[in-house]
CSV table of C-alpha atoms in Angstrom, one decimal:
chain,number,residue,atom,x,y,z
A,18,MET,CA,14.9,-129.5,40.2
A,19,SER,CA,14.5,-133.4,40.2
A,20,THR,CA,16.9,-135.4,38.7
A,21,GLY,CA,15.6,-137.7,35.9
A,22,THR,CA,13.8,-141.0,37.2
A,23,SER,CA,14.8,-144.7,37.4
A,24,LEU,CA,14.4,-146.9,33.9
A,25,HIS,CA,12.6,-149.3,36.7
A,26,SER,CA,10.2,-146.8,38.3
A,27,SER,CA,6.8,-146.8,37.3
A,28,PRO,CA,6.6,-145.3,34.5
A,29,LYS,CA,3.0,-144.3,34.3
A,30,GLN,CA,2.5,-142.7,37.8
A,31,SER,CA,6.2,-141.0,37.6
A,32,ARG,CA,4.7,-139.8,33.8
A,33,LYS,CA,1.8,-137.7,35.4
A,34,SER,CA,3.6,-136.4,38.6
A,35,LYS,CA,7.0,-135.0,36.7
A,36,LYS,CA,4.4,-133.6,33.5
A,37,LYS,CA,2.7,-131.4,35.9
A,38,GLN,CA,6.5,-130.0,37.2
A,39,LEU,CA,7.4,-130.4,33.7
A,40,LEU,CA,4.3,-128.1,32.8
A,41,LYS,CA,5.5,-125.1,35.3
A,42,GLN,CA,9.3,-125.3,34.0
A,43,GLU,CA,8.8,-125.6,30.1
A,44,THR,CA,9.2,-121.8,30.3
A,45,GLN,CA,12.4,-121.8,31.5
A,46,ARG,CA,15.8,-121.5,29.2
A,47,TRP,CA,17.8,-123.6,31.1
A,48,ILE,CA,16.4,-127.2,31.4
A,49,PRO,CA,19.8,-129.3,32.1
A,50,VAL,CA,18.1,-132.5,33.0
A,51,GLN,CA,15.4,-134.5,31.6
A,52,THR,CA,12.7,-137.5,33.0
A,53,CYS,CA,11.6,-140.8,31.5
A,54,SER,CA,9.1,-141.6,29.5
A,55,HIS,CA,7.7,-144.3,28.2
A,56,PRO,CA,9.5,-147.6,25.8
A,57,VAL,CA,9.0,-147.7,22.0
A,58,THR,CA,9.4,-150.7,20.2
A,59,SER,CA,11.6,-150.3,17.5
A,60,GLN,CA,12.1,-153.7,15.2
A,61,SER,CA,13.7,-156.1,17.5
A,62,LYS,CA,14.3,-154.3,20.5
A,63,THR,CA,12.9,-151.8,23.1
A,64,VAL,CA,14.2,-148.1,23.7
A,65,TRP,CA,13.2,-145.7,26.3
A,66,LYS,CA,12.1,-142.4,25.2
A,67,VAL,CA,13.2,-139.2,26.9
A,68,GLN,CA,10.3,-136.8,27.8
A,69,LEU,CA,11.8,-133.4,26.8
A,70,PRO,CA,10.6,-130.3,28.9
A,71,SER,CA,9.6,-129.1,25.4
A,72,ALA,CA,8.7,-125.9,24.8
A,73,SER,CA,5.0,-124.8,25.1
A,74,SER,CA,2.9,-123.4,22.3
A,75,ASP,CA,3.3,-120.4,23.2
A,76,HIS,CA,7.2,-120.1,23.1
A,77,GLU,CA,8.5,-116.3,22.1
A,78,TYR,CA,9.4,-118.3,19.0
A,79,SER,CA,6.9,-120.7,18.1
A,80,SER,CA,4.5,-117.9,17.3
A,81,ILE,CA,4.1,-116.8,13.4
A,82,GLY,CA,4.9,-112.9,14.3
A,83,THR,CA,3.2,-109.8,12.4
A,84,HIS,CA,6.0,-108.2,10.6
A,85,ARG,CA,4.9,-108.0,7.1
A,86,PHE,CA,7.1,-111.1,5.7
A,87,ALA,CA,5.1,-113.0,8.1
A,88,ASN,CA,2.6,-115.3,6.1
A,89,LYS,CA,6.0,-115.7,3.6
A,90,VAL,CA,8.1,-117.0,6.6
A,91,GLU,CA,4.8,-119.3,7.6
A,92,GLU,CA,4.5,-120.7,4.1
A,93,THR,CA,8.4,-121.1,3.6
A,94,VAL,CA,8.6,-123.2,7.2
A,95,GLN,CA,5.6,-125.4,6.3
A,96,ASN,CA,7.3,-126.4,2.8
A,97,HIS,CA,10.8,-127.0,4.8
A,98,MET,CA,8.4,-128.9,7.6
A,99,ALA,CA,6.7,-131.0,4.8
A,100,TYR,CA,9.4,-131.2,2.5
A,101,SER,CA,13.0,-131.1,3.2
A,102,ILE,CA,12.7,-133.7,7.0
A,103,GLN,CA,13.2,-136.9,4.7
A,104,GLU,CA,15.9,-139.6,5.0
A,105,GLU,CA,18.7,-140.5,2.1
A,106,GLY,CA,18.2,-137.5,0.4
A,107,GLY,CA,14.7,-137.4,-0.4
A,108,GLY,CA,14.0,-140.2,-2.8
A,109,ALA,CA,14.8,-140.4,-6.4
A,110,ASN,CA,17.3,-138.0,-8.7
A,111,TRP,CA,19.3,-137.2,-5.7
A,112,GLN,CA,22.8,-138.0,-5.8
A,113,LEU,CA,25.2,-138.6,-2.8
A,114,VAL,CA,28.0,-136.6,-3.6
A,115,ALA,CA,30.0,-136.6,-0.3
A,116,GLU,CA,29.8,-138.7,2.6
A,117,GLU,CA,31.8,-138.7,6.5
A,118,GLY,CA,30.9,-140.5,9.4
A,119,ALA,CA,26.7,-139.1,10.3
A,120,MET,CA,27.2,-136.5,7.5
A,121,LYS,CA,25.4,-137.5,3.9
A,122,VAL,CA,25.4,-134.6,1.2
A,123,TYR,CA,23.2,-135.6,-2.0
A,124,ARG,CA,22.8,-133.1,-5.2
A,125,ARG,CA,20.1,-132.8,-7.7
A,126,GLU,CA,21.2,-131.8,-11.1
A,127,VAL,CA,19.1,-128.9,-11.9
A,128,GLU,CA,19.6,-126.0,-14.7
A,129,GLU,CA,17.4,-123.6,-16.2
A,130,ASN,CA,18.2,-121.1,-19.2
A,131,GLY,CA,22.0,-122.2,-18.5
A,132,ILE,CA,21.9,-121.4,-15.2
A,133,VAL,CA,22.9,-124.1,-12.7
A,134,LEU,CA,20.1,-124.7,-9.5
A,135,ASP,CA,21.4,-127.9,-7.7
A,136,PRO,CA,19.1,-128.1,-4.8
A,137,LEU,CA,21.5,-129.6,-1.7
A,138,LYS,CA,20.4,-131.0,1.2
A,139,ALA,CA,22.5,-132.6,3.6
A,140,THR,CA,21.9,-134.7,6.7
A,141,HIS,CA,24.1,-134.9,10.1
A,142,ALA,CA,24.4,-136.0,13.5
A,143,VAL,CA,26.1,-133.6,16.1
A,144,LYS,CA,27.0,-135.0,19.6
A,145,GLY,CA,26.5,-133.1,22.8
A,146,VAL,CA,24.7,-130.1,21.2
A,147,THR,CA,20.9,-130.0,20.8
A,148,GLY,CA,18.7,-128.7,18.0
A,149,HIS,CA,18.7,-125.3,19.7
A,150,GLU,CA,21.5,-124.5,20.0
A,151,VAL,CA,22.6,-125.2,16.4
A,152,CYS,CA,20.1,-123.0,15.1
A,153,HIS,CA,20.7,-120.4,17.3
A,154,TYR,CA,24.1,-120.3,16.5
A,155,PHE,CA,23.5,-120.3,13.1
A,156,TRP,CA,20.8,-117.6,13.2
A,157,ASP,CA,22.7,-115.7,15.3
A,158,THR,CA,24.5,-112.4,13.1
A,159,ALA,CA,26.9,-111.7,16.4
A,160,VAL,CA,28.9,-115.0,15.8
A,161,ARG,CA,27.9,-115.9,12.1
A,162,LEU,CA,31.9,-115.4,11.0
A,163,ASP,CA,33.2,-117.1,13.8
A,164,TRP,CA,32.3,-119.6,11.2
A,165,GLU,CA,31.0,-118.7,8.0
A,166,THR,CA,34.3,-118.4,5.7
A,167,THR,CA,32.6,-117.9,2.6
A,168,VAL,CA,31.2,-113.8,3.2
A,169,GLU,CA,33.3,-111.5,3.0
A,170,ASN,CA,30.6,-108.5,4.6
A,171,PHE,CA,27.6,-108.2,5.7
A,172,HIS,CA,25.4,-106.0,8.0
A,173,VAL,CA,21.6,-106.6,9.7
A,174,VAL,CA,19.5,-104.0,7.1
A,175,GLU,CA,16.5,-104.2,9.4
A,176,LYS,CA,15.1,-105.6,12.6
A,177,LEU,CA,11.4,-107.5,12.0
A,178,SER,CA,11.4,-108.5,15.1
A,179,ASP,CA,13.1,-110.9,18.5
A,180,ASN,CA,13.5,-113.9,15.7
A,181,ALA,CA,13.5,-111.9,12.3
A,182,VAL,CA,16.1,-110.3,10.8
A,183,ILE,CA,17.4,-108.7,7.0
A,184,VAL,CA,20.2,-109.4,5.9
A,185,TYR,CA,22.5,-108.1,3.7
A,186,GLN,CA,26.3,-109.8,2.6
A,187,THR,CA,28.7,-110.1,-0.3
A,188,HIS,CA,30.6,-113.2,-0.6
A,189,LYS,CA,34.0,-113.7,-2.0
A,190,THR,CA,34.5,-114.1,-5.5
A,191,VAL,CA,35.6,-117.2,-7.0
A,192,TRP,CA,37.6,-116.6,-9.8
A,193,PRO,CA,36.9,-116.2,-12.7
A,194,VAL,CA,32.8,-115.5,-12.1
A,195,ALA,CA,31.4,-111.6,-10.8
A,196,GLN,CA,30.9,-111.3,-7.1
A,197,ARG,CA,27.6,-112.4,-5.7
A,198,ASP,CA,25.3,-110.2,-2.8
A,199,VAL,CA,22.4,-111.9,-1.5
A,200,LEU,CA,19.3,-109.5,0.3
A,201,PHE,CA,17.3,-112.0,2.8
A,202,LEU,CA,15.2,-112.7,5.6
A,203,SER,CA,16.9,-114.8,8.4
A,204,VAL,CA,14.0,-116.0,10.9
A,205,ILE,CA,14.7,-118.4,13.5
A,206,ARG,CA,11.3,-120.5,14.8
A,207,MET,CA,10.6,-123.8,17.2
A,208,ILE,CA,7.9,-125.8,16.1
A,209,PRO,CA,5.8,-128.2,18.9
A,210,PRO,CA,5.7,-131.2,18.5
A,211,ARG,CA,2.6,-132.2,17.3
A,212,ASN,CA,2.2,-135.2,19.8
A,213,GLU,CA,4.1,-136.3,23.2
A,214,SER,CA,6.7,-138.9,21.1
A,215,GLU,CA,7.7,-136.0,19.5
A,216,PRO,CA,10.6,-133.9,19.9
A,217,ASP,CA,10.3,-129.6,19.6
A,218,THR,CA,11.6,-128.7,16.2
A,219,TRP,CA,14.1,-125.8,15.8
A,220,ILE,CA,14.6,-124.2,12.3
A,221,VAL,CA,16.0,-121.4,10.6
A,222,CYS,CA,15.2,-120.0,7.1
A,223,ASN,CA,17.0,-117.6,5.1
A,224,ILE,CA,14.7,-116.6,2.0
A,225,SER,CA,15.7,-113.9,-0.4
A,226,VAL,CA,13.7,-110.5,-0.3
A,227,GLU,CA,14.0,-106.7,-1.5
A,228,HIS,CA,14.5,-104.0,0.6
A,229,ASP,CA,14.0,-100.2,-0.6
A,230,ASP,CA,17.3,-99.3,1.2
A,231,VAL,CA,19.7,-102.4,-0.6
A,232,PRO,CA,19.0,-101.9,-3.9
A,233,LEU,CA,20.4,-104.5,-6.9
A,234,THR,CA,24.5,-103.2,-7.5
A,235,ASN,CA,26.6,-103.2,-10.5
A,236,ARG,CA,29.2,-104.5,-8.4
A,237,CYS,CA,27.7,-107.8,-7.7
A,238,VAL,CA,25.6,-110.3,-9.3
A,239,ARG,CA,21.9,-110.4,-6.8
A,240,ALA,CA,21.8,-113.9,-5.8
A,241,LYS,CA,18.9,-115.5,-5.1
A,242,LEU,CA,18.1,-118.3,-1.6
A,243,ASN,CA,15.9,-120.4,-0.3
A,244,VAL,CA,18.2,-122.2,3.1
A,245,ALA,CA,17.0,-123.8,6.0
A,246,MET,CA,18.5,-125.9,9.1
A,247,ILE,CA,16.5,-128.2,11.1
A,248,CYS,CA,16.9,-129.7,14.1
A,249,GLN,CA,15.6,-131.8,16.4
A,250,THR,CA,17.3,-133.2,19.8
A,251,LEU,CA,17.5,-136.8,20.6
A,252,VAL,CA,18.4,-138.1,24.4
A,253,SER,CA,19.6,-141.3,25.6
A,254,PRO,CA,18.5,-141.6,29.2
A,255,PRO,CA,20.9,-141.8,32.1
A,256,GLU,CA,21.9,-144.4,34.5
A,257,GLY,CA,19.2,-144.6,37.6
A,258,ASP,CA,18.8,-140.6,38.8
A,259,LYS,CA,22.1,-138.8,37.1
A,260,GLU,CA,21.3,-135.4,35.7
A,261,ILE,CA,21.4,-135.1,32.0
A,262,SER,CA,24.5,-134.5,30.3
A,263,ARG,CA,26.3,-133.6,27.5
A,264,ASP,CA,26.9,-137.3,26.8
A,265,ASN,CA,23.5,-137.9,26.3
A,266,ILE,CA,22.4,-135.8,23.8
A,267,SER,CA,22.8,-135.5,19.9
A,268,CYS,CA,21.2,-133.6,17.1
A,269,ARG,CA,19.1,-134.6,14.5
A,270,VAL,CA,20.4,-131.9,11.6
A,271,SER,CA,18.6,-131.6,8.0
A,272,TYR,CA,20.2,-128.6,6.3
A,273,VAL,CA,18.5,-127.9,2.8
A,274,ALA,CA,20.0,-125.1,0.1
A,275,ASN,CA,18.5,-123.8,-3.3
A,276,VAL,CA,20.7,-121.3,-4.6
A,277,ASN,CA,20.1,-119.2,-7.8
A,278,PRO,CA,23.7,-117.8,-8.4
A,279,GLY,CA,21.8,-114.6,-10.5
A,280,GLY,CA,23.9,-115.5,-13.8
A,281,TRP,CA,26.7,-117.0,-15.3
A,282,PHE,CA,28.1,-119.5,-13.2
A,283,PRO,CA,29.5,-122.5,-15.4
A,284,ALA,CA,28.6,-126.0,-13.6
A,285,SER,CA,32.2,-126.7,-14.1
A,286,ILE,CA,32.9,-124.5,-11.5
A,287,LEU,CA,30.1,-124.3,-9.0
A,288,ARG,CA,29.4,-127.9,-9.0
A,289,PRO,CA,33.2,-129.0,-7.7
A,290,VAL,CA,33.2,-126.4,-5.4
A,291,ALA,CA,29.9,-126.7,-4.0
A,292,LYS,CA,30.7,-130.6,-3.5
A,293,ARG,CA,33.9,-129.1,-1.2
A,294,GLU,CA,32.5,-126.7,0.2
A,295,TYR,CA,29.1,-127.7,1.8
A,296,PRO,CA,30.7,-130.7,3.6
A,297,LYS,CA,33.6,-128.3,4.6
A,298,PHE,CA,31.4,-126.1,6.2
A,299,LEU,CA,29.1,-128.9,8.1
A,300,LYS,CA,32.1,-130.3,9.5
A,301,ARG,CA,33.5,-126.9,10.4
A,302,PHE,CA,30.4,-125.5,11.9
A,303,SER,CA,29.2,-128.6,14.0
A,304,SER,CA,32.4,-128.4,15.5
A,305,TYR,CA,32.1,-124.7,16.4
A,306,VAL,CA,28.9,-125.2,18.0
A,307,GLN,CA,30.3,-128.2,19.9
A,308,GLU,CA,33.4,-125.8,21.2
A,309,LYS,CA,31.6,-123.1,22.1
A,310,THR,CA,28.5,-125.1,24.4
A,311,ALA,CA,31.2,-127.6,26.1
A,312,GLY,CA,31.2,-126.7,29.4
A,313,LYS,CA,28.0,-125.0,29.7
A,314,PRO,CA,24.3,-125.7,30.8
A,315,ILE,CA,22.1,-127.7,28.5
A,316,VAL,CA,19.7,-125.6,26.1
A,317,PHE,CA,16.6,-127.4,24.6
């Protein structure tokens, strides 16, 4: 595989030859290099955008799927793509509740019938990792307990496809409220770019479902959720013909969580806990992905 082109080479000619090579390589999992594409003017300065070897439309994780929840998944994914990737909390009524470096956490206070349903959104930038890598570790149940500290235990109820599973998990009790459990479909998807100037988008959706093998129990209150981790990879071209490294990449993260606790959970407890725990989760999980990928080939 060839290294990236010089910023001073002919962009038009380079783009054609490189595009042919990338089309042959785009289905490979490990892609450690990039090619320089075209300049884009942003306000008063010109920035060189990198043409990523994007996953093709027939990528195994880009299809809608054929399992019984496929339509529900597709509707959820499209809704998140349309409404969740917004800047500065998504508009009016969002309160900035935590900020640290590139990370910002927003909340919108909502209550129905005395139940706190506050939607939450966070934006973050994680250096040295790709969107694919972040979503992989968020979705992969084999490593969940490595970074998830609020879960007491969990198990996979059913594997629907290579990128979709149904998971049951119980959460640690927050005194004095009853313990919560959740039953949800977890799917990882790649959304191809709409044009060559856009990066691929990776998304993990966790949405509540029902399953005959996991009925309601008197021991826990069943919470409902609709959570999404949406990631895009940003690349700064390396100098000259150097191969791209993790110093040249970062991941733009949008995280949204809509959780219905399913019953009594006083706002005086829930809101301070959420304000404290969501930023801690994002920092802990981001560091975990950076540690797991350090020194390894880059997965786009």
